[in-house]
C-alpha cells in the first residue's frame, strides 16, 4: 500500500497529493487550465500527435506554453502518440530534441520506437506510455518499467479493484482518467474510423464514427422505422467526481481529464471543480464531506450525460446514450473578466455569448467562491450605454457591485 498520509499536528493530512492533469487545444485554453488549478497540461504538437482536428501547437507555441507554465510551477506534457508508419519516421529525432531543449516535462508515447529513441537520446524529459496501448495490468507496467519508461497512462477500462491491485504491485508512476469522453472500443484499438471513413484513428484522424447515426438491420430487414430515433453507439462521459477520495487514498500519481477539443468554459469549469475537490479532501480527509456542489458545477459545463465509466465494472445499458444525444449545459458562458475597478465597481469583460440588461450572472473563479449579480448597465468600448451584448469577443464594461478578478468567468443563469 502506498503511503499517502501522515499525522500532522494531531490531524491526518494527505502528503501525496495527485497531480491534476488537464487538456488544452490551444494556448488560451492552456493558460486558463493552469490559472484554474492544473498542475500539468497535456497538448499536441503539429507532428506525431493524435487529435489532428485540435488546434495543435507549433514549437513556438510550446515554448510559450512552457514559459507560462513555469510561472505557476506547472508542467507541460506533449503527446507524441501516433502509431508510426514508415513515412512518419522522418524528423522524429529532431522533434524530440527540440521539445527537450524547450523544457517540456514529458512526452506521451504509443510507438515503441519513440520510447526507445527518447531514452537512447538521454533527454531530460520523461517518457509516458500512452493510454493508446491499453495497459490494464501490473505485468505490462513492469514491462514498460524495464524499458525505462517513467509513467504509464492506464486504459480507461481499469476498474477500481484492478487499480488497487496494480498500485499494490508496482511503484511505477500511474496516471488514471477521472473525467471525459469514453471510447466505445478498448483504448487505442478501434478501427471503425479507418473502415468507414478511411481516416486512421491511431494516426490522428478519428472521425468519431461511433457517434454517427445508423440504421439497424437484422439480416436484410430494416429494424429502424421512419419515425424512430436514430441509433448511435456513443457512451456517456465518465466523471469520477464522487470517487476522488478513494483514488487519492490509493496513491494514484496523476488524475487525467480528457478533452483537448473542449471549450474554454469547459476546461475552466472542470479543472476548477476537481482542483477544489482534491485540495479540500487532502486538507482534512477524515472530516471531508462530499456534497453536491462539485457535481452541480460539472453539470454547468457543456457535456453529455455523466456516468462512472469502468470504475465498478463494465458499463451497462444505463451508461450508453444509444439514440439519445444528451448534451445539456445548464448555464451559458457569456463573459470573461479582463479587469475590475474597485472604486467605480466597473468590470471590463470580454463578451462570449449573448446576454442583456436584467440577466442574472454567476461568476466562478480560481480565486474566490462563486457569486451572483444582476446586470444593471452595459457600456460598449466607446462607453455608450447599450441594452444587449451580442458581438462575441467584444470588450464591454458592466456594473458589478461584487469584487471580481481577472480571468473570472461568467455564466448566464438559466431560469
mmCIF file with all atom_site columns, C-alpha atoms in Angstrom, residues 135-316:
data_model
loop_
_atom_site.group_PDB
_atom_site.id
_atom_site.type_symbol
_atom_site.label_atom_id
_atom_site.label_alt_id
_atom_site.label_comp_id
_atom_site.label_asym_id
_atom_site.label_entity_id
_atom_site.label_seq_id
_atom_site.pdbx_PDB_ins_code
_atom_site.Cartn_x
_atom_site.Cartn_y
_atom_site.Cartn_z
_atom_site.occupancy
_atom_site.B_iso_or_equiv
_atom_site.pdbx_formal_charge
_atom_site.auth_seq_id
_atom_site.auth_comp_id
_atom_site.auth_asym_id
_atom_site.auth_atom_id
_atom_site.pdbx_PDB_model_num
ATOM 1   C CA . UNK A 1 135 ? -2.249  -1.026 -20.379 1.00 0.00 ? 135 UNK A CA 1
ATOM 2   C CA . UNK A 1 136 ? -4.539  -2.849 -17.958 1.00 0.00 ? 136 UNK A CA 1
ATOM 3   C CA . UNK A 1 137 ? -2.313  -4.943 -15.674 1.00 0.00 ? 137 UNK A CA 1
ATOM 4   C CA . UNK A 1 138 ? 0.811   -4.813 -13.499 1.00 0.00 ? 138 UNK A CA 1
ATOM 5   C CA . UNK A 1 139 ? 2.854   -7.185 -15.677 1.00 0.00 ? 139 UNK A CA 1
ATOM 6   C CA . UNK A 1 140 ? 2.509   -4.884 -18.666 1.00 0.00 ? 140 UNK A CA 1
ATOM 7   C CA . UNK A 1 141 ? 3.515   -1.979 -16.429 1.00 0.00 ? 141 UNK A CA 1
ATOM 8   C CA . UNK A 1 142 ? 6.588   -3.951 -15.317 1.00 0.00 ? 142 UNK A CA 1
ATOM 9   C CA . UNK A 1 143 ? 7.493   -4.455 -18.986 1.00 0.00 ? 143 UNK A CA 1
ATOM 10  C CA . UNK A 1 144 ? 7.441   -0.709 -19.641 1.00 0.00 ? 144 UNK A CA 1
ATOM 11  C CA . UNK A 1 145 ? 9.291   -0.016 -16.413 1.00 0.00 ? 145 UNK A CA 1
ATOM 12  C CA . UNK A 1 146 ? 12.046  -2.386 -17.531 1.00 0.00 ? 146 UNK A CA 1
ATOM 13  C CA . UNK A 1 147 ? 12.238  -0.373 -20.773 1.00 0.00 ? 147 UNK A CA 1
ATOM 14  C CA . UNK A 1 148 ? 12.985  2.696  -18.674 1.00 0.00 ? 148 UNK A CA 1
ATOM 15  C CA . UNK A 1 149 ? 9.630   4.428  -19.071 1.00 0.00 ? 149 UNK A CA 1
ATOM 16  C CA . UNK A 1 150 ? 8.715   6.963  -16.385 1.00 0.00 ? 150 UNK A CA 1
ATOM 17  C CA . UNK A 1 151 ? 4.927   6.664  -16.229 1.00 0.00 ? 151 UNK A CA 1
ATOM 18  C CA . UNK A 1 152 ? 2.073   4.554  -17.573 1.00 0.00 ? 152 UNK A CA 1
ATOM 19  C CA . UNK A 1 153 ? -1.276  6.064  -18.516 1.00 0.00 ? 153 UNK A CA 1
ATOM 20  C CA . UNK A 1 154 ? -3.743  3.274  -17.823 1.00 0.00 ? 154 UNK A CA 1
ATOM 21  C CA . UNK A 1 155 ? -6.530  2.360  -20.205 1.00 0.00 ? 155 UNK A CA 1
ATOM 22  C CA . UNK A 1 156 ? -9.952  3.644  -19.222 1.00 0.00 ? 156 UNK A CA 1
ATOM 23  C CA . UNK A 1 157 ? -11.067 0.033  -18.765 1.00 0.00 ? 157 UNK A CA 1
ATOM 24  C CA . UNK A 1 158 ? -9.210  -0.425 -15.444 1.00 0.00 ? 158 UNK A CA 1
ATOM 25  C CA . UNK A 1 159 ? -11.706 -0.851 -12.604 1.00 0.00 ? 159 UNK A CA 1
ATOM 26  C CA . UNK A 1 160 ? -11.184 0.397  -9.060  1.00 0.00 ? 160 UNK A CA 1
ATOM 27  C CA . UNK A 1 161 ? -10.452 -3.131 -7.781  1.00 0.00 ? 161 UNK A CA 1
ATOM 28  C CA . UNK A 1 162 ? -7.953  -3.718 -10.584 1.00 0.00 ? 162 UNK A CA 1
ATOM 29  C CA . UNK A 1 163 ? -6.366  -0.332 -9.911  1.00 0.00 ? 163 UNK A CA 1
ATOM 30  C CA . UNK A 1 164 ? -5.931  -1.200 -6.234  1.00 0.00 ? 164 UNK A CA 1
ATOM 31  C CA . UNK A 1 165 ? -4.111  -4.419 -7.148  1.00 0.00 ? 165 UNK A CA 1
ATOM 32  C CA . UNK A 1 166 ? -1.965  -2.637 -9.729  1.00 0.00 ? 166 UNK A CA 1
ATOM 33  C CA . UNK A 1 167 ? -0.858  0.062  -7.289  1.00 0.00 ? 167 UNK A CA 1
ATOM 34  C CA . UNK A 1 168 ? -0.015  -2.574 -4.689  1.00 0.00 ? 168 UNK A CA 1
ATOM 35  C CA . UNK A 1 169 ? 2.106   -4.444 -7.244  1.00 0.00 ? 169 UNK A CA 1
ATOM 36  C CA . UNK A 1 170 ? 4.183   -1.588 -8.669  1.00 0.00 ? 170 UNK A CA 1
ATOM 37  C CA . UNK A 1 171 ? 5.972   1.605  -7.660  1.00 0.00 ? 171 UNK A CA 1
ATOM 38  C CA . UNK A 1 172 ? 5.693   2.944  -11.220 1.00 0.00 ? 172 UNK A CA 1
ATOM 39  C CA . UNK A 1 173 ? 4.094   6.365  -11.698 1.00 0.00 ? 173 UNK A CA 1
ATOM 40  C CA . UNK A 1 174 ? 0.459   5.748  -12.650 1.00 0.00 ? 174 UNK A CA 1
ATOM 41  C CA . UNK A 1 175 ? -1.886  8.124  -14.467 1.00 0.00 ? 175 UNK A CA 1
ATOM 42  C CA . UNK A 1 176 ? -5.636  7.430  -14.305 1.00 0.00 ? 176 UNK A CA 1
ATOM 43  C CA . UNK A 1 177 ? -8.537  9.037  -16.162 1.00 0.00 ? 177 UNK A CA 1
ATOM 44  C CA . UNK A 1 178 ? -11.085 10.723 -13.896 1.00 0.00 ? 178 UNK A CA 1
ATOM 45  C CA . UNK A 1 179 ? -13.185 12.734 -16.361 1.00 0.00 ? 179 UNK A CA 1
ATOM 46  C CA . UNK A 1 180 ? -14.051 12.919 -20.034 1.00 0.00 ? 180 UNK A CA 1
ATOM 47  C CA . UNK A 1 181 ? -15.298 11.094 -23.100 1.00 0.00 ? 181 UNK A CA 1
ATOM 48  C CA . UNK A 1 182 ? -15.334 7.317  -23.290 1.00 0.00 ? 182 UNK A CA 1
ATOM 49  C CA . UNK A 1 183 ? -14.445 5.268  -26.364 1.00 0.00 ? 183 UNK A CA 1
ATOM 50  C CA . UNK A 1 184 ? -16.893 2.516  -27.337 1.00 0.00 ? 184 UNK A CA 1
ATOM 51  C CA . UNK A 1 185 ? -13.900 0.276  -28.041 1.00 0.00 ? 185 UNK A CA 1
ATOM 52  C CA . UNK A 1 186 ? -10.813 -0.528 -25.992 1.00 0.00 ? 186 UNK A CA 1
ATOM 53  C CA . UNK A 1 187 ? -8.464  2.446  -25.819 1.00 0.00 ? 187 UNK A CA 1
ATOM 54  C CA . UNK A 1 188 ? -6.288  2.567  -28.926 1.00 0.00 ? 188 UNK A CA 1
ATOM 55  C CA . UNK A 1 189 ? -7.804  -0.489 -30.585 1.00 0.00 ? 189 UNK A CA 1
ATOM 56  C CA . UNK A 1 190 ? -10.676 0.937  -32.643 1.00 0.00 ? 190 UNK A CA 1
ATOM 57  C CA . UNK A 1 191 ? -10.558 0.615  -36.441 1.00 0.00 ? 191 UNK A CA 1
ATOM 58  C CA . UNK A 1 192 ? -14.104 1.836  -37.127 1.00 0.00 ? 192 UNK A CA 1
ATOM 59  C CA . UNK A 1 193 ? -12.961 5.216  -38.453 1.00 0.00 ? 193 UNK A CA 1
ATOM 60  C CA . UNK A 1 194 ? -10.411 3.558  -40.743 1.00 0.00 ? 194 UNK A CA 1
ATOM 61  C CA . UNK A 1 195 ? -13.071 1.236  -42.150 1.00 0.00 ? 195 UNK A CA 1
ATOM 62  C CA . UNK A 1 196 ? -15.914 3.727  -42.599 1.00 0.00 ? 196 UNK A CA 1
ATOM 63  C CA . UNK A 1 197 ? -14.093 6.974  -43.347 1.00 0.00 ? 197 UNK A CA 1
ATOM 64  C CA . UNK A 1 198 ? -10.557 5.937  -44.383 1.00 0.00 ? 198 UNK A CA 1
ATOM 65  C CA . UNK A 1 199 ? -9.302  8.115  -41.536 1.00 0.00 ? 199 UNK A CA 1
ATOM 66  C CA . UNK A 1 200 ? -6.760  6.462  -39.255 1.00 0.00 ? 200 UNK A CA 1
ATOM 67  C CA . UNK A 1 201 ? -7.799  6.814  -35.611 1.00 0.00 ? 201 UNK A CA 1
ATOM 68  C CA . UNK A 1 202 ? -4.307  5.815  -34.473 1.00 0.00 ? 202 UNK A CA 1
ATOM 69  C CA . UNK A 1 203 ? -2.617  8.491  -36.559 1.00 0.00 ? 203 UNK A CA 1
ATOM 70  C CA . UNK A 1 204 ? -4.770  11.447 -35.533 1.00 0.00 ? 204 UNK A CA 1
ATOM 71  C CA . UNK A 1 205 ? -7.672  11.167 -37.954 1.00 0.00 ? 205 UNK A CA 1
ATOM 72  C CA . UNK A 1 206 ? -10.519 9.641  -35.921 1.00 0.00 ? 206 UNK A CA 1
ATOM 73  C CA . UNK A 1 207 ? -13.862 10.598 -37.484 1.00 0.00 ? 207 UNK A CA 1
ATOM 74  C CA . UNK A 1 208 ? -15.739 9.516  -34.313 1.00 0.00 ? 208 UNK A CA 1
ATOM 75  C CA . UNK A 1 209 ? -17.748 7.037  -36.338 1.00 0.00 ? 209 UNK A CA 1
ATOM 76  C CA . UNK A 1 210 ? -19.231 5.626  -33.138 1.00 0.00 ? 210 UNK A CA 1
ATOM 77  C CA . UNK A 1 211 ? -21.214 8.837  -32.743 1.00 0.00 ? 211 UNK A CA 1
ATOM 78  C CA . UNK A 1 212 ? -22.736 8.749  -36.213 1.00 0.00 ? 212 UNK A CA 1
ATOM 79  C CA . UNK A 1 213 ? -26.374 7.810  -36.656 1.00 0.00 ? 213 UNK A CA 1
ATOM 80  C CA . UNK A 1 214 ? -27.094 4.324  -38.005 1.00 0.00 ? 214 UNK A CA 1
ATOM 81  C CA . UNK A 1 215 ? -29.994 2.282  -39.343 1.00 0.00 ? 215 UNK A CA 1
ATOM 82  C CA . UNK A 1 216 ? -30.282 -1.142 -37.744 1.00 0.00 ? 216 UNK A CA 1
ATOM 83  C CA . UNK A 1 217 ? -30.777 -4.299 -39.791 1.00 0.00 ? 217 UNK A CA 1
ATOM 84  C CA . UNK A 1 218 ? -31.453 -7.905 -38.873 1.00 0.00 ? 218 UNK A CA 1
ATOM 85  C CA . UNK A 1 219 ? -30.374 -9.950 -41.858 1.00 0.00 ? 219 UNK A CA 1
ATOM 86  C CA . UNK A 1 220 ? -31.875 -7.907 -44.718 1.00 0.00 ? 220 UNK A CA 1
ATOM 87  C CA . UNK A 1 221 ? -34.720 -6.438 -42.691 1.00 0.00 ? 221 UNK A CA 1
ATOM 88  C CA . UNK A 1 222 ? -34.550 -2.772 -41.659 1.00 0.00 ? 222 UNK A CA 1
ATOM 89  C CA . UNK A 1 223 ? -35.449 -2.534 -37.974 1.00 0.00 ? 223 UNK A CA 1
ATOM 90  C CA . UNK A 1 224 ? -35.387 1.240  -37.581 1.00 0.00 ? 224 UNK A CA 1
ATOM 91  C CA . UNK A 1 225 ? -38.585 2.873  -38.795 1.00 0.00 ? 225 UNK A CA 1
ATOM 92  C CA . UNK A 1 226 ? -39.001 6.334  -40.254 1.00 0.00 ? 226 UNK A CA 1
ATOM 93  C CA . UNK A 1 227 ? -40.208 7.857  -37.002 1.00 0.00 ? 227 UNK A CA 1
ATOM 94  C CA . UNK A 1 228 ? -37.636 6.058  -34.820 1.00 0.00 ? 228 UNK A CA 1
ATOM 95  C CA . UNK A 1 229 ? -34.837 7.921  -33.076 1.00 0.00 ? 229 UNK A CA 1
ATOM 96  C CA . UNK A 1 230 ? -31.543 7.260  -34.930 1.00 0.00 ? 230 UNK A CA 1
ATOM 97  C CA . UNK A 1 231 ? -29.157 4.777  -33.319 1.00 0.00 ? 231 UNK A CA 1
ATOM 98  C CA . UNK A 1 232 ? -25.685 5.752  -32.142 1.00 0.00 ? 232 UNK A CA 1
ATOM 99  C CA . UNK A 1 233 ? -23.052 3.868  -30.157 1.00 0.00 ? 233 UNK A CA 1
ATOM 100 C CA . UNK A 1 234 ? -21.865 6.853  -28.138 1.00 0.00 ? 234 UNK A CA 1
ATOM 101 C CA . UNK A 1 235 ? -21.169 6.412  -24.433 1.00 0.00 ? 235 UNK A CA 1
ATOM 102 C CA . UNK A 1 236 ? -21.979 8.815  -21.670 1.00 0.00 ? 236 UNK A CA 1
ATOM 103 C CA . UNK A 1 237 ? -18.967 10.765 -20.402 1.00 0.00 ? 237 UNK A CA 1
ATOM 104 C CA . UNK A 1 238 ? -17.022 9.490  -17.405 1.00 0.00 ? 238 UNK A CA 1
ATOM 105 C CA . UNK A 1 239 ? -16.976 11.547 -14.206 1.00 0.00 ? 239 UNK A CA 1
ATOM 106 C CA . UNK A 1 240 ? -15.371 10.089 -11.073 1.00 0.00 ? 240 UNK A CA 1
ATOM 107 C CA . UNK A 1 241 ? -16.153 13.157 -9.005  1.00 0.00 ? 241 UNK A CA 1
ATOM 108 C CA . UNK A 1 242 ? -17.748 11.011 -6.292  1.00 0.00 ? 242 UNK A CA 1
ATOM 109 C CA . UNK A 1 243 ? -14.704 8.729  -6.034  1.00 0.00 ? 243 UNK A CA 1
ATOM 110 C CA . UNK A 1 244 ? -11.813 11.184 -5.844  1.00 0.00 ? 244 UNK A CA 1
ATOM 111 C CA . UNK A 1 245 ? -11.207 10.488 -2.161  1.00 0.00 ? 245 UNK A CA 1
ATOM 112 C CA . UNK A 1 246 ? -10.929 6.746  -2.778  1.00 0.00 ? 246 UNK A CA 1
ATOM 113 C CA . UNK A 1 247 ? -8.455  7.313  -5.599  1.00 0.00 ? 247 UNK A CA 1
ATOM 114 C CA . UNK A 1 248 ? -6.344  9.720  -3.547  1.00 0.00 ? 248 UNK A CA 1
ATOM 115 C CA . UNK A 1 249 ? -6.133  7.149  -0.740  1.00 0.00 ? 249 UNK A CA 1
ATOM 116 C CA . UNK A 1 250 ? -4.846  4.547  -3.219  1.00 0.00 ? 250 UNK A CA 1
ATOM 117 C CA . UNK A 1 251 ? -1.927  6.778  -4.129  1.00 0.00 ? 251 UNK A CA 1
ATOM 118 C CA . UNK A 1 252 ? -2.660  7.424  -7.811  1.00 0.00 ? 252 UNK A CA 1
ATOM 119 C CA . UNK A 1 253 ? 0.095   9.720  -9.082  1.00 0.00 ? 253 UNK A CA 1
ATOM 120 C CA . UNK A 1 254 ? -1.858  11.699 -11.686 1.00 0.00 ? 254 UNK A CA 1
ATOM 121 C CA . UNK A 1 255 ? -5.550  12.365 -12.335 1.00 0.00 ? 255 UNK A CA 1
ATOM 122 C CA . UNK A 1 256 ? -6.218  12.929 -16.026 1.00 0.00 ? 256 UNK A CA 1
ATOM 123 C CA . UNK A 1 257 ? -9.037  14.967 -17.549 1.00 0.00 ? 257 UNK A CA 1
ATOM 124 C CA . UNK A 1 258 ? -9.822  14.208 -21.204 1.00 0.00 ? 258 UNK A CA 1
ATOM 125 C CA . UNK A 1 259 ? -10.817 16.869 -23.727 1.00 0.00 ? 259 UNK A CA 1
ATOM 126 C CA . UNK A 1 260 ? -8.236  18.694 -25.856 1.00 0.00 ? 260 UNK A CA 1
ATOM 127 C CA . UNK A 1 261 ? -11.045 19.759 -28.201 1.00 0.00 ? 261 UNK A CA 1
ATOM 128 C CA . UNK A 1 262 ? -13.340 21.058 -25.440 1.00 0.00 ? 262 UNK A CA 1
ATOM 129 C CA . UNK A 1 263 ? -14.234 24.720 -24.945 1.00 0.00 ? 263 UNK A CA 1
ATOM 130 C CA . UNK A 1 264 ? -12.538 27.304 -22.747 1.00 0.00 ? 264 UNK A CA 1
ATOM 131 C CA . UNK A 1 265 ? -15.530 27.320 -20.392 1.00 0.00 ? 265 UNK A CA 1
ATOM 132 C CA . UNK A 1 266 ? -15.498 23.532 -20.151 1.00 0.00 ? 266 UNK A CA 1
ATOM 133 C CA . UNK A 1 267 ? -11.787 23.456 -19.269 1.00 0.00 ? 267 UNK A CA 1
ATOM 134 C CA . UNK A 1 268 ? -12.139 26.177 -16.625 1.00 0.00 ? 268 UNK A CA 1
ATOM 135 C CA . UNK A 1 269 ? -15.219 24.577 -15.058 1.00 0.00 ? 269 UNK A CA 1
ATOM 136 C CA . UNK A 1 270 ? -13.911 21.014 -14.900 1.00 0.00 ? 270 UNK A CA 1
ATOM 137 C CA . UNK A 1 271 ? -10.382 21.904 -13.788 1.00 0.00 ? 271 UNK A CA 1
ATOM 138 C CA . UNK A 1 272 ? -11.532 24.306 -11.066 1.00 0.00 ? 272 UNK A CA 1
ATOM 139 C CA . UNK A 1 273 ? -14.064 21.796 -9.736  1.00 0.00 ? 273 UNK A CA 1
ATOM 140 C CA . UNK A 1 274 ? -11.560 18.980 -9.382  1.00 0.00 ? 274 UNK A CA 1
ATOM 141 C CA . UNK A 1 275 ? -8.908  21.383 -8.031  1.00 0.00 ? 275 UNK A CA 1
ATOM 142 C CA . UNK A 1 276 ? -11.212 22.434 -5.195  1.00 0.00 ? 276 UNK A CA 1
ATOM 143 C CA . UNK A 1 277 ? -12.300 18.863 -4.536  1.00 0.00 ? 277 UNK A CA 1
ATOM 144 C CA . UNK A 1 278 ? -8.736  17.489 -4.371  1.00 0.00 ? 278 UNK A CA 1
ATOM 145 C CA . UNK A 1 279 ? -7.495  20.323 -2.150  1.00 0.00 ? 279 UNK A CA 1
ATOM 146 C CA . UNK A 1 280 ? -10.455 20.144 0.238   1.00 0.00 ? 280 UNK A CA 1
ATOM 147 C CA . UNK A 1 281 ? -10.127 16.388 0.615   1.00 0.00 ? 281 UNK A CA 1
ATOM 148 C CA . UNK A 1 282 ? -6.359  16.425 1.134   1.00 0.00 ? 282 UNK A CA 1
ATOM 149 C CA . UNK A 1 283 ? -6.540  19.146 3.786   1.00 0.00 ? 283 UNK A CA 1
ATOM 150 C CA . UNK A 1 284 ? -8.622  17.039 6.171   1.00 0.00 ? 284 UNK A CA 1
ATOM 151 C CA . UNK A 1 285 ? -9.586  13.652 4.668   1.00 0.00 ? 285 UNK A CA 1
ATOM 152 C CA . UNK A 1 286 ? -11.078 12.219 7.866   1.00 0.00 ? 286 UNK A CA 1
ATOM 153 C CA . UNK A 1 287 ? -13.616 15.039 8.167   1.00 0.00 ? 287 UNK A CA 1
ATOM 154 C CA . UNK A 1 288 ? -14.243 15.701 4.476   1.00 0.00 ? 288 UNK A CA 1
ATOM 155 C CA . UNK A 1 289 ? -17.909 15.664 3.486   1.00 0.00 ? 289 UNK A CA 1
ATOM 156 C CA . UNK A 1 290 ? -18.844 15.178 -0.145  1.00 0.00 ? 290 UNK A CA 1
ATOM 157 C CA . UNK A 1 291 ? -21.739 17.424 -1.113  1.00 0.00 ? 291 UNK A CA 1
ATOM 158 C CA . UNK A 1 292 ? -23.485 18.030 -4.414  1.00 0.00 ? 292 UNK A CA 1
ATOM 159 C CA . UNK A 1 293 ? -21.624 21.308 -5.127  1.00 0.00 ? 293 UNK A CA 1
ATOM 160 C CA . UNK A 1 294 ? -18.969 19.524 -7.172  1.00 0.00 ? 294 UNK A CA 1
ATOM 161 C CA . UNK A 1 295 ? -21.413 17.518 -9.279  1.00 0.00 ? 295 UNK A CA 1
ATOM 162 C CA . UNK A 1 296 ? -23.574 20.566 -9.913  1.00 0.00 ? 296 UNK A CA 1
ATOM 163 C CA . UNK A 1 297 ? -20.530 22.542 -11.021 1.00 0.00 ? 297 UNK A CA 1
ATOM 164 C CA . UNK A 1 298 ? -19.559 19.873 -13.548 1.00 0.00 ? 298 UNK A CA 1
ATOM 165 C CA . UNK A 1 299 ? -23.098 19.853 -14.921 1.00 0.00 ? 299 UNK A CA 1
ATOM 166 C CA . UNK A 1 300 ? -22.716 23.534 -15.809 1.00 0.00 ? 300 UNK A CA 1
ATOM 167 C CA . UNK A 1 301 ? -20.166 22.656 -18.484 1.00 0.00 ? 301 UNK A CA 1
ATOM 168 C CA . UNK A 1 302 ? -21.413 21.690 -21.945 1.00 0.00 ? 302 UNK A CA 1
ATOM 169 C CA . UNK A 1 303 ? -21.105 17.927 -21.927 1.00 0.00 ? 303 UNK A CA 1
ATOM 170 C CA . UNK A 1 304 ? -23.019 14.720 -22.365 1.00 0.00 ? 304 UNK A CA 1
ATOM 171 C CA . UNK A 1 305 ? -24.681 12.864 -19.519 1.00 0.00 ? 305 UNK A CA 1
ATOM 172 C CA . UNK A 1 306 ? -22.212 11.532 -16.949 1.00 0.00 ? 306 UNK A CA 1
ATOM 173 C CA . UNK A 1 307 ? -21.500 8.020  -15.701 1.00 0.00 ? 307 UNK A CA 1
ATOM 174 C CA . UNK A 1 308 ? -18.851 6.150  -13.671 1.00 0.00 ? 308 UNK A CA 1
ATOM 175 C CA . UNK A 1 309 ? -17.127 4.589  -16.685 1.00 0.00 ? 309 UNK A CA 1
ATOM 176 C CA . UNK A 1 310 ? -15.411 1.308  -15.779 1.00 0.00 ? 310 UNK A CA 1
ATOM 177 C CA . UNK A 1 311 ? -14.929 2.259  -12.119 1.00 0.00 ? 311 UNK A CA 1
ATOM 178 C CA . UNK A 1 312 ? -17.166 -0.529 -10.783 1.00 0.00 ? 312 UNK A CA 1
ATOM 179 C CA . UNK A 1 313 ? -17.179 -2.949 -13.702 1.00 0.00 ? 313 UNK A CA 1
ATOM 180 C CA . UNK A 1 314 ? -18.084 -2.984 -17.372 1.00 0.00 ? 314 UNK A CA 1
ATOM 181 C CA . UNK A 1 315 ? -20.525 -0.149 -18.142 1.00 0.00 ? 315 UNK A CA 1
ATOM 182 C CA . UNK A 1 316 ? -24.046 -1.395 -18.787 1.00 0.00 ? 316 UNK A CA 1
#
